[in-house]
Coordinates of N, CA and C in Angstrom, one line a residue:
M28 N -9.6 -18.6 18.2 CA -9.9 -17.3 18.2 C -11.5 -17.7 17.3
S29 N -12.7 -17.0 17.9 CA -13.8 -17.3 17.2 C -14.0 -16.1 16.6
T30 N -14.7 -15.8 15.6 CA -15.1 -15.2 14.6 C -15.2 -13.3 15.2
I31 N -16.0 -14.0 16.6 CA -16.4 -12.7 17.2 C -15.3 -12.1 17.8
E32 N -14.1 -12.8 18.2 CA -13.0 -12.2 18.5 C -12.3 -11.7 17.7
I33 N -12.4 -12.0 16.7 CA -11.7 -11.4 15.3 C -12.5 -10.2 14.9
K34 N -13.6 -9.9 14.8 CA -14.4 -8.8 14.2 C -13.9 -8.0 15.4
E35 N -14.6 -8.3 16.7 CA -14.2 -7.3 17.6 C -12.6 -6.5 17.6
N36 N -11.5 -7.5 17.2 CA -9.9 -7.3 17.1 C -9.9 -6.2 15.9
F37 N -10.7 -6.5 14.8 CA -10.6 -5.7 13.5 C -11.2 -4.3 13.9
L38 N -12.4 -4.5 14.4 CA -13.3 -3.2 14.7 C -12.5 -2.2 15.4
S39 N -11.7 -3.0 16.4 CA -10.7 -2.0 17.2 C -9.7 -1.4 16.6
K40 N -9.2 -1.9 16.0 CA -7.9 -1.5 15.0 C -8.6 -0.2 14.3
R41 N -9.6 -1.0 13.7 CA -10.3 0.3 12.4 C -10.6 1.5 13.5
L42 N -11.0 1.5 14.6 CA -11.5 2.9 15.2 C -10.5 3.4 15.4
Y43 N -9.4 2.4 16.1 CA -8.2 3.6 16.4 C -7.5 4.2 15.3
C44 N -7.7 3.8 14.1 CA -7.3 4.7 12.8 C -8.1 5.5 13.0
L45 N -9.7 5.5 12.6 CA -10.4 6.4 12.4 C -10.1 7.8 13.5
I46 N -9.8 7.3 14.7 CA -9.6 8.8 15.6 C -8.1 9.0 15.5
F47 N -7.0 8.2 15.7 CA -5.8 8.8 15.7 C -5.1 9.1 14.1
G48 N -6.0 8.4 13.3 CA -5.2 8.3 11.8 C -4.3 7.3 11.6
H49 N -3.8 6.7 10.5 CA -3.1 5.7 10.2 C -1.8 5.8 10.4
R50 N -0.8 4.2 10.9 CA 0.4 4.6 10.9 C 0.6 4.1 9.6
I51 N 1.2 4.9 8.6 CA 1.6 4.5 7.4 C 3.2 4.3 7.2
I52 N 3.7 3.1 6.5 CA 5.2 2.9 6.3 C 5.3 2.4 4.9
T53 N 6.5 2.7 4.3 CA 6.7 2.6 2.8 C 7.0 0.6 3.0
T54 N 6.4 0.4 2.2 CA 6.3 -1.1 2.1 C 7.5 -1.5 0.9
R55 N 7.2 -0.8 -0.2 CA 7.9 -1.5 -1.7 C 8.3 -0.2 -2.5
N56 N 9.3 0.4 -2.5 CA 9.6 1.1 -3.8 C 9.6 0.7 -5.2
I57 N 8.9 1.1 -5.9 CA 8.0 0.9 -7.8 C 9.3 1.7 -7.9
T58 N 9.3 3.0 -8.2 CA 10.3 4.0 -8.5 C 10.5 5.0 -8.1
H59 N 10.9 6.4 -8.4 CA 11.1 7.2 -7.2 C 9.8 7.7 -7.3
H60 N 8.9 8.0 -8.2 CA 7.8 8.5 -7.7 C 6.4 7.3 -7.1
F61 N 6.7 6.4 -7.7 CA 5.3 5.3 -7.0 C 6.2 4.5 -5.9
K62 N 4.9 4.5 -4.7 CA 5.5 3.6 -3.5 C 4.4 2.7 -3.4
E63 N 4.6 1.9 -2.5 CA 3.3 1.3 -2.0 C 3.8 1.5 0.0
Y64 N 2.4 1.3 0.2 CA 2.6 1.8 1.7 C 1.7 1.0 2.6
K65 N 1.9 0.6 3.6 CA 0.7 -0.2 4.6 C 0.5 0.3 6.0
C66 N -0.5 0.4 6.3 CA -0.6 0.6 7.9 C -0.1 -0.1 8.8
T67 N 0.4 0.1 10.0 CA 0.8 -0.9 10.8 C 0.2 -1.4 11.7
V68 N -1.2 -0.8 11.9 CA -2.2 -0.9 12.8 C -3.5 -1.9 11.9
C69 N -4.0 -1.5 11.2 CA -4.9 -2.2 10.4 C -4.8 -2.8 8.9
A70 N -3.2 -2.5 8.8 CA -2.5 -3.5 7.6 C -3.6 -2.5 6.1
L71 N -4.4 -1.5 6.0 CA -4.9 -1.2 5.0 C -3.4 -0.9 4.0
E72 N -3.9 -1.0 2.5 CA -3.0 -0.9 1.5 C -2.9 -0.1 0.7
L73 N -1.8 1.0 0.6 CA -2.2 2.4 -0.3 C -0.9 2.1 -1.5
T74 N -1.4 3.2 -2.7 CA -0.3 3.3 -3.1 C -0.5 4.6 -3.8
N75 N 0.7 5.1 -5.0 CA 0.3 6.3 -5.5 C -0.8 6.4 -6.5
D76 N -1.2 7.3 -7.0 CA -1.8 7.2 -8.3 C -0.9 8.4 -9.0
E77 N -1.5 8.4 -10.4 CA -0.7 9.0 -11.8 C -0.6 10.4 -10.9
K78 N -1.4 11.1 -10.0 CA -1.2 12.8 -9.8 C 0.0 12.6 -8.3
G79 N -0.1 11.6 -8.0 CA 0.8 11.3 -6.7 C 0.0 11.5 -5.7
N80 N -0.9 11.4 -5.6 CA -1.9 11.0 -4.3 C -2.2 9.7 -3.7
K81 N -2.3 9.2 -2.6 CA -2.3 8.0 -2.1 C -3.7 7.5 -2.3
T82 N -3.9 6.3 -3.0 CA -5.2 5.4 -3.3 C -5.1 4.0 -2.4
Y83 N -6.3 3.5 -2.6 CA -6.4 2.0 -2.2 C -5.2 1.5 -3.3
L84 N -4.6 0.1 -2.9 CA -4.2 -0.7 -3.6 C -4.9 -1.8 -3.8
T85 N -5.6 -2.0 -5.1 CA -6.2 -2.8 -5.5 C -5.8 -3.8 -6.3
P86 N -6.2 -5.1 -6.4 CA -5.2 -6.1 -7.1 C -5.0 -5.5 -8.7
E87 N -5.9 -4.7 -9.0 CA -5.3 -4.2 -10.9 C -4.1 -3.2 -10.5
L88 N -4.1 -2.2 -9.4 CA -3.0 -1.3 -9.2 C -1.7 -2.5 -8.9
K89 N -2.0 -3.0 -8.0 CA -0.8 -4.2 -8.0 C -0.2 -4.6 -8.9
D90 N -1.0 -5.1 -10.3 CA -0.4 -5.6 -11.0 C 0.4 -4.5 -11.9
I91 N -0.4 -3.5 -12.0 CA 0.5 -2.0 -12.7 C 1.8 -2.0 -11.9
N92 N 1.5 -1.5 -11.0 CA 3.1 -1.7 -10.2 C 4.1 -2.7 -10.4
D93 N 3.9 -3.9 -10.1 CA 4.6 -5.2 -10.6 C 4.7 -4.8 -12.0
T94 N 4.4 -4.3 -13.0 CA 4.8 -4.7 -14.1 C 5.6 -3.2 -14.9
L95 N 5.5 -2.1 -13.9 CA 6.1 -1.0 -13.7 C 7.6 -1.3 -13.4
K96 N 7.5 -1.8 -12.2 CA 8.9 -1.9 -11.3 C 10.0 -3.0 -12.4
S97 N 9.2 -4.0 -12.9 CA 9.7 -4.8 -14.0 C 10.2 -3.9 -15.1
F98 N 9.8 -3.2 -15.6 CA 10.0 -2.7 -16.6 C 11.3 -1.5 -16.5
C99 N 11.1 -0.9 -15.1 CA 12.3 0.0 -14.9 C 13.3 -0.7 -14.3
S100 N 13.5 -1.7 -13.9 CA 14.2 -2.6 -13.6 C 15.1 -3.4 -15.0
K101 N 14.3 -3.3 -15.6 CA 14.9 -3.7 -17.5 C 15.6 -2.6 -17.7
K102 N 14.9 -1.4 -17.7 CA 15.5 -0.4 -18.6 C 16.8 -0.3 -17.6
D103 N 17.0 -0.2 -16.5 CA 18.4 0.4 -15.7 C 19.4 -0.5 -15.7
V104 N 18.9 -2.0 -16.1 CA 20.2 -2.9 -16.2 C 20.7 -2.7 -17.9
Q105 N 19.8 -2.1 -18.9 CA 20.2 -1.8 -20.2 C 21.4 -0.7 -20.1
H106 N 21.2 0.4 -19.1 CA 21.8 1.6 -19.1 C 23.1 1.4 -18.5
I107 N 23.3 0.3 -17.9 CA 24.4 -0.4 -17.2 C 25.9 -0.8 -18.2

Protein backbone atom coordinates (compact mmCIF):
# COMPACT_ATOMS: atom_id res chain seq x y z
CA MET A 1 0.00 0.00 0.00
CA SER A 2 1.51 3.31 -1.04
CA THR A 3 1.55 6.45 1.07
CA ILE A 4 -1.02 8.06 -1.23
CA GLU A 5 -3.44 5.17 -0.67
CA ILE A 6 -2.86 5.35 3.08
CA LYS A 7 -3.55 9.11 3.11
CA GLU A 8 -6.71 8.70 1.00
CA ASN A 9 -7.95 5.91 3.28
CA PHE A 10 -7.25 7.98 6.40
CA LEU A 11 -8.93 11.07 4.93
CA SER A 12 -12.01 9.12 3.90
CA LYS A 13 -12.38 7.76 7.44
CA ARG A 14 -11.92 11.24 8.93
CA LEU A 15 -14.45 12.63 6.46
CA TYR A 16 -16.96 9.93 7.42
CA CYS A 17 -16.60 10.87 11.09
CA LEU A 18 -16.92 14.58 10.30
CA ILE A 19 -20.18 14.02 8.44
CA PHE A 20 -21.84 11.25 10.47
CA GLY A 21 -20.04 11.49 13.80
CA HIS A 22 -17.74 9.08 15.57
CA ARG A 23 -18.71 5.50 16.41
CA ILE A 24 -17.48 5.42 20.00
CA ILE A 25 -17.05 2.20 21.99
CA THR A 26 -15.69 1.75 25.51
CA THR A 27 -12.29 0.07 25.37
CA ARG A 28 -11.32 0.12 29.04
CA ASN A 29 -13.02 0.82 32.37
CA ILE A 30 -10.65 2.64 34.70
CA THR A 31 -13.13 3.26 37.56
CA HIS A 32 -16.90 3.71 37.68
CA HIS A 33 -16.42 7.32 36.57
CA PHE A 34 -13.40 7.13 34.25
CA LYS A 35 -13.32 5.14 31.01
CA GLU A 36 -11.30 5.04 27.80
CA TYR A 37 -13.09 5.16 24.45
CA LYS A 38 -12.13 4.57 20.82
CA CYS A 39 -13.81 5.39 17.51
CA THR A 40 -14.20 2.21 15.47
CA VAL A 41 -13.93 4.15 12.19
CA CYS A 42 -10.99 6.54 12.57
CA ALA A 43 -9.35 5.05 15.74
CA LEU A 44 -9.62 8.33 17.70
CA GLU A 45 -8.96 7.66 21.40
CA LEU A 46 -10.83 9.54 24.12
CA THR A 47 -11.11 9.52 27.90
CA ASN A 48 -13.05 11.36 30.59
CA ASP A 49 -11.68 14.49 32.19
CA GLU A 50 -12.21 15.59 35.79
CA LYS A 51 -15.59 17.14 34.89
CA GLY A 52 -16.88 14.04 33.10
CA ASN A 53 -16.48 15.40 29.56
CA LYS A 54 -14.75 13.38 26.85
CA THR A 55 -11.30 14.63 25.87
CA TYR A 56 -8.48 13.37 23.65
CA LEU A 57 -6.39 10.59 25.19
CA THR A 58 -2.86 11.97 25.38
CA PRO A 59 0.13 9.93 26.58
CA GLU A 60 0.04 11.91 29.84
CA LEU A 61 -3.64 11.09 30.42
CA LYS A 62 -2.98 7.43 29.53
CA ASP A 63 -0.30 7.30 32.26
CA ILE A 64 -2.70 8.94 34.72
CA ASN A 65 -5.39 6.39 33.86
CA ASP A 66 -2.92 3.52 34.33
CA THR A 67 -1.89 4.86 37.74
CA LEU A 68 -5.51 5.41 38.79
CA LYS A 69 -6.47 1.89 37.73
CA SER A 70 -3.57 0.32 39.65
CA PHE A 71 -4.37 2.44 42.72
CA CYS A 72 -8.05 1.47 42.66
CA SER A 73 -7.28 -2.22 42.12
CA LYS A 74 -4.94 -2.24 45.14
CA LYS A 75 -7.60 -0.46 47.19
CA ASP A 76 -10.25 -3.04 46.18
CA VAL A 77 -7.95 -5.94 47.11
CA GLN A 78 -7.35 -4.52 50.59
CA HIS A 79 -11.10 -4.27 51.30
CA ILE A 80 -11.67 -7.95 50.54
